[in-house]
Short mmCIF file of C-alpha atoms in Angstrom, two decimals:
data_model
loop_
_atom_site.label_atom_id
_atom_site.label_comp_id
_atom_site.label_asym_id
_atom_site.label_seq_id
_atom_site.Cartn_x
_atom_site.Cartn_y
_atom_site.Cartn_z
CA UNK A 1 -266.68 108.90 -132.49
CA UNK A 2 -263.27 108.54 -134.41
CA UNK A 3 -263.24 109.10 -138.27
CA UNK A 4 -260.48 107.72 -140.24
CA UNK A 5 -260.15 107.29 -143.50
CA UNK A 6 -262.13 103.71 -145.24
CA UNK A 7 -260.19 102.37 -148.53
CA UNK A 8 -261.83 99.93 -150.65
CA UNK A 9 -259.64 96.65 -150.91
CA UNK A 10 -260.43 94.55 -154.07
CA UNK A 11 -259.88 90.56 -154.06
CA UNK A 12 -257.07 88.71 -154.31
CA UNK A 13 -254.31 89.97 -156.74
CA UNK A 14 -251.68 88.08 -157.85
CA UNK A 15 -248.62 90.34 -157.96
CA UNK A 16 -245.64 87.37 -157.96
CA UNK A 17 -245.07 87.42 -154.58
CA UNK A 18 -246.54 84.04 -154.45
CA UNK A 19 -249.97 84.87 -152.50
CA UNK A 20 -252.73 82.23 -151.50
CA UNK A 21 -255.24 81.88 -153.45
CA UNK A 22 -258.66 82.14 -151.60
CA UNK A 23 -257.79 84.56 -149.31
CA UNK A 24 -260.82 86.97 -148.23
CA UNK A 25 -259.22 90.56 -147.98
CA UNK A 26 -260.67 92.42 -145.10
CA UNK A 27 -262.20 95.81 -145.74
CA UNK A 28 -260.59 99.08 -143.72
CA UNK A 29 -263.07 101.03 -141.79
CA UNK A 30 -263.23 103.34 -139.20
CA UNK A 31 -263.92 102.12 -135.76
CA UNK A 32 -266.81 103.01 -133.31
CA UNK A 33 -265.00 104.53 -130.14
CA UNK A 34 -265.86 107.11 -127.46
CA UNK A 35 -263.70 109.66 -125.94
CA UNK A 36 -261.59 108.59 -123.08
CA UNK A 37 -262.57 110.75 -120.85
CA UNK A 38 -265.56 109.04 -120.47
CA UNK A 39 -263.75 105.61 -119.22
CA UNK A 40 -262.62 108.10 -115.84
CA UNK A 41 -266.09 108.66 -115.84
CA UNK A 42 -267.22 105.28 -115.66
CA UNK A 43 -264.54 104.31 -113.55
CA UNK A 44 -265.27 106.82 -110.60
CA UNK A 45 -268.95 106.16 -111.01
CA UNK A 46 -267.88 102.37 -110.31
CA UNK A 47 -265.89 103.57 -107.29
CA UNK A 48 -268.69 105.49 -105.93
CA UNK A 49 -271.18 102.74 -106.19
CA UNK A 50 -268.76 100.58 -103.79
CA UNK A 51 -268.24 103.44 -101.85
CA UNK A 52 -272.10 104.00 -101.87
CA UNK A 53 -272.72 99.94 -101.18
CA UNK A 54 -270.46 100.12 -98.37
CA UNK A 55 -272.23 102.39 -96.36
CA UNK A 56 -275.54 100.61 -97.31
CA UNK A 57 -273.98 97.44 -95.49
CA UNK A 58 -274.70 98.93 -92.64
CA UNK A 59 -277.54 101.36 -92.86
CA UNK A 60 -279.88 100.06 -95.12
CA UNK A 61 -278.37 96.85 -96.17
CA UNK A 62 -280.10 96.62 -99.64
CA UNK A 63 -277.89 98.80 -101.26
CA UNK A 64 -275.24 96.30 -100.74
CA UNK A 65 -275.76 95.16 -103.78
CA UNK A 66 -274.13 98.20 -105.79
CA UNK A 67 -270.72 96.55 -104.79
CA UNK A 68 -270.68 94.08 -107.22
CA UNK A 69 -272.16 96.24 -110.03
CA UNK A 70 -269.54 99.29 -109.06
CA UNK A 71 -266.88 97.17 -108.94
CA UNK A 72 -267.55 95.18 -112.35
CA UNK A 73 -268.08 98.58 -113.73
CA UNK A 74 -264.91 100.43 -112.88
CA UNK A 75 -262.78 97.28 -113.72
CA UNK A 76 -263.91 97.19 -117.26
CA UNK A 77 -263.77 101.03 -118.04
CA UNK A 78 -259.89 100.58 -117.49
CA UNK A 79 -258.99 98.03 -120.46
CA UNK A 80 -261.20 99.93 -122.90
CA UNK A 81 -258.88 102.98 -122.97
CA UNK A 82 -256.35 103.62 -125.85
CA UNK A 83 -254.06 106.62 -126.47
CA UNK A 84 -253.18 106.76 -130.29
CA UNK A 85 -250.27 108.69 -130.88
CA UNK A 86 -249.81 110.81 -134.36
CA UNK A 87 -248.87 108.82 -137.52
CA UNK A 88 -250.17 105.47 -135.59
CA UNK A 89 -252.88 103.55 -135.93
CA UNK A 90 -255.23 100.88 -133.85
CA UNK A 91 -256.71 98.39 -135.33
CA UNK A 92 -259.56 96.46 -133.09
CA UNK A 93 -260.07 93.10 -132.89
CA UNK A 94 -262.74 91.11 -130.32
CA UNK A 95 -263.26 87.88 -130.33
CA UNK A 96 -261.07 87.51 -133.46
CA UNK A 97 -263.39 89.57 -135.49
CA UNK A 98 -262.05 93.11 -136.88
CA UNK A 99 -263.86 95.81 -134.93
CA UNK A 100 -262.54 98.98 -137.10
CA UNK A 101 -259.34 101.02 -137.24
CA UNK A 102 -258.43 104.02 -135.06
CA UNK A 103 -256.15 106.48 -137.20
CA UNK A 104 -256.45 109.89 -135.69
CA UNK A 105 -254.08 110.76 -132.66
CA UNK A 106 -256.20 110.87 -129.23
CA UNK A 107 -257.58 109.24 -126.05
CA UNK A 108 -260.11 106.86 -127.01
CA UNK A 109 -262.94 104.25 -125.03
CA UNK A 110 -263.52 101.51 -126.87
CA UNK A 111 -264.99 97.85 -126.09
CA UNK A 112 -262.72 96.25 -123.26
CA UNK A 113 -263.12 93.23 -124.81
CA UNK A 114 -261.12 94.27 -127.42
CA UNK A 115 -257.89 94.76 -125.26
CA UNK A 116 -256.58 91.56 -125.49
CA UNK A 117 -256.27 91.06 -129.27
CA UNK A 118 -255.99 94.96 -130.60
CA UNK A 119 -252.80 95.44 -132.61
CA UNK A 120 -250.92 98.88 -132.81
CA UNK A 121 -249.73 99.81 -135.71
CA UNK A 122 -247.04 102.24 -137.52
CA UNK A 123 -248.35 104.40 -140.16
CA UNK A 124 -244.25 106.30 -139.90
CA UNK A 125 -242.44 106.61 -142.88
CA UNK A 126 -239.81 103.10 -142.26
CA UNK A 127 -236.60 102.18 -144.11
CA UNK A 128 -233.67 100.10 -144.42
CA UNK A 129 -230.87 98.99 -146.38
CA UNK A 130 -231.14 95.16 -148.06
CA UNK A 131 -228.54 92.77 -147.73
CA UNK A 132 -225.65 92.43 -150.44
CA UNK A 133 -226.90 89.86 -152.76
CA UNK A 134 -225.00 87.98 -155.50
CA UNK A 135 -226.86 87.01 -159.37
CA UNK A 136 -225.01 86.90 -162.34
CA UNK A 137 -226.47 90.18 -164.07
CA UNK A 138 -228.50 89.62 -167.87
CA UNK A 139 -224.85 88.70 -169.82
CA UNK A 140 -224.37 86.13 -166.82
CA UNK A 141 -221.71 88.10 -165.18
CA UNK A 142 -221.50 87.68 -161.14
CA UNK A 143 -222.26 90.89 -159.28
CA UNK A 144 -223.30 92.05 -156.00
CA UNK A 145 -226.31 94.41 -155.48
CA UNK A 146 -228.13 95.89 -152.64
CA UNK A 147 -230.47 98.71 -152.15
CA UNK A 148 -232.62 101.04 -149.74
CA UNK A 149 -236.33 101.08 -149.31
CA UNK A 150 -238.36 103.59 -148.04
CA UNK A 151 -242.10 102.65 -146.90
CA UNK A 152 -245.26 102.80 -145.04
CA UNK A 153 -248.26 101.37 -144.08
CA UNK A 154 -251.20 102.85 -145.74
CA UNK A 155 -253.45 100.15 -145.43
CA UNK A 156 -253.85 98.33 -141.90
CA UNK A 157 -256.50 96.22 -142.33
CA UNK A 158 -254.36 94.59 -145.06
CA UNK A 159 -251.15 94.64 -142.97
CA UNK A 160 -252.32 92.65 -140.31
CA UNK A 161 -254.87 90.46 -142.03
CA UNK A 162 -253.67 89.28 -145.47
CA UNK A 163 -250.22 88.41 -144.33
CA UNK A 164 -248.73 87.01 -141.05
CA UNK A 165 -245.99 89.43 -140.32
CA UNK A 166 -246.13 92.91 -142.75
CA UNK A 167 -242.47 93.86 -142.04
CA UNK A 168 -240.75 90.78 -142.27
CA UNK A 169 -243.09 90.70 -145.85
CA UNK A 170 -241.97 93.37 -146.79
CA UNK A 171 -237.81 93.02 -146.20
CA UNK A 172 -238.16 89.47 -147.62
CA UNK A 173 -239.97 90.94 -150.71
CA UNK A 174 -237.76 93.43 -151.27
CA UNK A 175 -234.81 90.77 -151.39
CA UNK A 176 -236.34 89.32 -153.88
CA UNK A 177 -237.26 91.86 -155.91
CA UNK A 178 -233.75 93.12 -155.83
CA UNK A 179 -232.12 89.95 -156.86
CA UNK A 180 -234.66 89.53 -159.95
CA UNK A 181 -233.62 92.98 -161.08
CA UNK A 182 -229.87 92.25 -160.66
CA UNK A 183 -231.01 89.67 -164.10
CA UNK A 184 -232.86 91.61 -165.77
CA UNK A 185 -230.38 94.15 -166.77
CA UNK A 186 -226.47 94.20 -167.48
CA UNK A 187 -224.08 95.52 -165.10
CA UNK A 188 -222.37 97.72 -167.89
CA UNK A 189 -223.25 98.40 -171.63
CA UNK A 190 -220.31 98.68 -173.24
CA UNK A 191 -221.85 99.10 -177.13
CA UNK A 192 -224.65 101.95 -175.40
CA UNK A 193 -227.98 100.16 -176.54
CA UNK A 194 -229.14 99.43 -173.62
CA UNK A 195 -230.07 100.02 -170.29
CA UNK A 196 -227.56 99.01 -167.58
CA UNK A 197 -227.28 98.98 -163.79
CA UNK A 198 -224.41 101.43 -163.87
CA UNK A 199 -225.04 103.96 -166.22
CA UNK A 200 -229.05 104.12 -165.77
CA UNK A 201 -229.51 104.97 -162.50
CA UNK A 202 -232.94 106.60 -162.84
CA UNK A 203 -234.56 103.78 -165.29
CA UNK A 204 -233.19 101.14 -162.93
CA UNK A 205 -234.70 102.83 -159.78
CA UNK A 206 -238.52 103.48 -161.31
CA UNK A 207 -238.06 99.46 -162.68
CA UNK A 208 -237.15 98.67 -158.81
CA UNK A 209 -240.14 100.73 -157.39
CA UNK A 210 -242.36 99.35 -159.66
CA UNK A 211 -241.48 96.09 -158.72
CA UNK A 212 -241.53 96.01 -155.02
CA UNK A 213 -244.69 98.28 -154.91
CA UNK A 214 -246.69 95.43 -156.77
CA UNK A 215 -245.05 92.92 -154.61
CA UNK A 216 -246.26 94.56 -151.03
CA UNK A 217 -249.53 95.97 -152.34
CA UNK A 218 -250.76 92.82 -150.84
CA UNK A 219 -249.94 93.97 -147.63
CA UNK A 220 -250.92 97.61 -147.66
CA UNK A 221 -247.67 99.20 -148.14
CA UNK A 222 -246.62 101.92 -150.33
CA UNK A 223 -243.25 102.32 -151.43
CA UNK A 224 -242.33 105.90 -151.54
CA UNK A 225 -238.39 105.03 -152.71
CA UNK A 226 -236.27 102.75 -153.94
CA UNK A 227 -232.54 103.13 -154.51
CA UNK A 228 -229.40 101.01 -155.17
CA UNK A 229 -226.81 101.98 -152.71
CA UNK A 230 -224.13 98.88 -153.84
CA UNK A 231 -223.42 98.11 -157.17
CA UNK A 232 -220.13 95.87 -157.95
CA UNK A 233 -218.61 93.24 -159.57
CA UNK A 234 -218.02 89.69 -157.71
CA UNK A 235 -214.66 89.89 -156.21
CA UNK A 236 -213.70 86.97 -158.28
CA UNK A 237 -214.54 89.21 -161.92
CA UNK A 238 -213.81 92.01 -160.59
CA UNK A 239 -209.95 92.66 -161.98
CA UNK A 240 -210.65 91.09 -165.39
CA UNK A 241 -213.83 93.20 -165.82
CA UNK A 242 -212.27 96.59 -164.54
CA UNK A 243 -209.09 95.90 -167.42
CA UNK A 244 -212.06 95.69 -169.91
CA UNK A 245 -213.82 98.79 -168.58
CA UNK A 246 -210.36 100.50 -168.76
CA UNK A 247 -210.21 99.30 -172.41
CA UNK A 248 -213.15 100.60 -173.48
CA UNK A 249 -212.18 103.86 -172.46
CA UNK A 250 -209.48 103.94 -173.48
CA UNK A 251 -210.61 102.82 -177.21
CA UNK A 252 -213.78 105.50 -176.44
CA UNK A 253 -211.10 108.31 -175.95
CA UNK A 254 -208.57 107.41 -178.70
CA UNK A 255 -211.70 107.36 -181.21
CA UNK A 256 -212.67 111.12 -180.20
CA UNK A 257 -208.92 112.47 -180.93
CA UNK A 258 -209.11 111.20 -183.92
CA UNK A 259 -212.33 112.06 -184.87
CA UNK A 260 -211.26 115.60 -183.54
CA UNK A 261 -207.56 114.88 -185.98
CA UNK A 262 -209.36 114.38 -189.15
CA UNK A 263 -211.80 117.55 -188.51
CA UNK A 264 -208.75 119.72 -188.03
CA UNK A 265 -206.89 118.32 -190.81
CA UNK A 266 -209.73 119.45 -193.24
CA UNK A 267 -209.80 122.67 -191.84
CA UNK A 268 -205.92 122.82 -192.16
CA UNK A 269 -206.21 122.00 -196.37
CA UNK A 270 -209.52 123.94 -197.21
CA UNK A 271 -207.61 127.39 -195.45
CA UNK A 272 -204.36 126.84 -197.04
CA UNK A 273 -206.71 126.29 -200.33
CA UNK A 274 -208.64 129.20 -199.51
CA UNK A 275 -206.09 131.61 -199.54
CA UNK A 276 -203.60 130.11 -201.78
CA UNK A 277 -200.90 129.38 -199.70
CA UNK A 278 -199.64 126.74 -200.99
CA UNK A 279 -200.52 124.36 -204.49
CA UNK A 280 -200.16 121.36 -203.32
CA UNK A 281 -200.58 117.86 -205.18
CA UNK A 282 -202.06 115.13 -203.99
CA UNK A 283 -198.92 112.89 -203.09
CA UNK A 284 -198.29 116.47 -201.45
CA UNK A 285 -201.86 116.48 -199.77
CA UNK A 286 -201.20 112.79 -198.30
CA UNK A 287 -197.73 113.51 -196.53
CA UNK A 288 -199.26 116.68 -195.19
CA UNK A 289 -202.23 114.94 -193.65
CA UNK A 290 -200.10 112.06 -192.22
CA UNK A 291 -197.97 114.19 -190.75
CA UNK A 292 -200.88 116.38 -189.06
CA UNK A 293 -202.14 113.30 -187.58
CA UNK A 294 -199.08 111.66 -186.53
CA UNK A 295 -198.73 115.19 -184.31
CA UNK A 296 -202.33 115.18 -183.41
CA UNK A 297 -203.08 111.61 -181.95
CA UNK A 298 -199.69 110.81 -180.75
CA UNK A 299 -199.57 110.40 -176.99
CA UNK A 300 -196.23 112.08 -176.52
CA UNK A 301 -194.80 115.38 -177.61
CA UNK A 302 -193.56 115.26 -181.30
CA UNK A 303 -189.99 116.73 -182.36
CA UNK A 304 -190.36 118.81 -185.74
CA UNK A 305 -188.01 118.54 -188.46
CA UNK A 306 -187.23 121.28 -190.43
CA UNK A 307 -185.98 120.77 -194.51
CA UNK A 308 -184.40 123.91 -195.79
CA UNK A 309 -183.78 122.15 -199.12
CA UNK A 310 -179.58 122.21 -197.92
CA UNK A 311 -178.06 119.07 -198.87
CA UNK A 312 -174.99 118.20 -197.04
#
C-alpha cells in the first residue's frame, strides 16, 4: 500500500482572493492501492480462465462458464493500473468521491472504477513571467510592472477541489497581486524615507511573496519566489520623470562637494593656524575661504592669479 504524506487543511480562509464562502475543504490523505504487478496477475489469471472455459466447451461443458468470469476479470485489472512518475502525484476520484492521493513514484493497482475521473497532478517546481501591467504607483505616477513566480503544488487535494482550475488561479492571482503592489509603494523616493520599488528591491520582493502566498494558499500552492523582472515608467512620464531623476542627482552630488569644500577649508585655516603661517584677520579669513571654494566646487578648471604686490 502507498504512503504519502496527509496535511491537515483547516476551513475556509479568507485571504482576498475573493473565495466562496461555504466551501467544505477536502482533507489530503494517502490512498489505498496495490502494487501493479498484481493487475498482470489478475489479468493472465482472467486469460487463463477463458482459455480454461474454452476447452470445457467441449469436454465437460460446465466449465463454460469461467468465460464470462475470466473475461470480466482481465478487462478490469487493465484500467486499475497507474504509473506515477517522481515529483507527480494521483489523486483518485470514483464516483465523484475523493478516493486518496498517490505521491510516491511507482506502478500502482488501484480501483478501475476510478480511471475515468482520476486527475494527475504536478508536484514540479513551475514558473513564469506575468504580463506588463500599468497602475499609477502610491504618488499616482503611471508605471509598468511585471514579475516572475516560482511555485508548486504542495497540497493536491486543495488544488483540484477548492478551486476549478489551480494554474490558471494561480497566474490570475499573481496579476493581481502584482498590480496591488505597484500602489502600495512609490516608484522612486527621492527625499529617502521610504520604501520604493526601485531602490528596495529586497523589501519589495518579501511584500510580493507574502502577498501571493496568502492569495494561493487556497489552492495548495507554495510560493518559493517572487521577483520583479520590469520596473519602468509609462512611456508617456517617462522623459519628464528621468529629467527629475537626473536633477536629483545632480543636486545629491553638488551637495557632497560641498560638504567635502567646507571640510577641507577648515582643515586649510586650523593648519595654517597651527603652525603660524600666516595671521590672518577675519576680512582676511573670508576672501581666503571664498576663494578655496570657488576652486573646490567649480565644475571647470580654475586659472590662479598671482599678486606680487607690483603696481603697474
Amino acid at each position: 500500500m502507498n504512503e504519502s504524506t496527509t496535511s491537515e487543511i483547516d476551513g475556509v480562509e479568507d485571504v482576498g482572493a475573493g473565495t466562496a464562502s461555504g466551501i467544505v475543504s477536502v482533507e489530503t490523505r494517502p490512498a489505498k492501492t496495490l502494487p501493479g504487478i498484481l493487475g498482470v496477475l489478475l489479468a493472465l489469471v482472467g486469460l487463463g480462465l477463458v482459455v480454461g472455459g474454452g476447452f470445457g466447451v467441449t469436454e465437460v461443458g460446465g466449465l463454460a462458464a469461467l468465460i464470462p468470469i475470466g473475461v470480466l476479470l482481465f478487462i478490469l485489472s487493465l484500467p486499475g493500473q497507474y504509473v506515477v512518475q517522481p515529483n507527480q502525484a494521483l489523486v483518485l476520484i470514483m464516483f465523484g468521491r475523493y478516493r486518496g492521493t498517490v505521491t510516491e513514484a511507482g506502478w500502482y493497482l488501484a480501483n478501475p472504477f476510478t480511471r475515468a475521473e482520476t486527475r494527475k497532478v504536478s508536484l514540479r517546481v513551475h514558473n513564469f513571467t506575468t504580463s506588463v501591467s500599468k497602475v499609477n504607483d502610491a504618488e499616482g505616477n503611471p508605471i509598468e510592472i511585471s514579475a516572475v513566480v516560482v511555485w508548486r503544488v504542495v497540497d493536491t487535494a486543495r488544488a483540484i477541489f477548492d478551486v476549478d482550475d489551480f494554474e490558471d488561479f494561480v497566474y490570475v492571482q499573481s496579476e493581481t497581486a502584482i498590480r496591488h503592489l505597484g500602489t502600495q509603494y512609490p516608484y522612486d523616493d527621492f527625499d529617502g524615507d521610504r520604501v520604493s520599488l526601485r531602490a528596495d528591491p529586497d523589501t519589495v520582493a518579501a511584500t510580493l511573496h507574502e502577498e501571493v502566498q496568502a492569495r494561493l494558499d487556497r489552492a495548495g500552492v507554495e510560493v518559493i519566489e517572487t521577483r520583479l523582472n520590469h520596473l519602468a515608467y509609462a512611456t508617456e512620464i517617462a522623459e519628464a520623470m528621468l529629467r527629475r531623476q537626473q536633477a536629483a542627482a545632480v543636486v545629491a552630488a553638488r551637495r557632497t562637494i560641498v560638504e567635502g569644500a567646507v571640510g577641507m577649508v577648515e582643515d586649510a585655516l586650523e593648519l595654517l593656524a597651527e603652525r603660524s603661517v600666516v595671521e590672518l584677520d577675519q576680512d582676511a579669513k573670508a576672501s581666503l575661504v571664498a576663494n578655496l571654494l570657488v576652486v573646490l566646487t567649480s565644475e571647470q578648471q580654475t586659472t590662479p592669479v598671482v599678486n606680487t604686490g607690483v603696481t603697474g
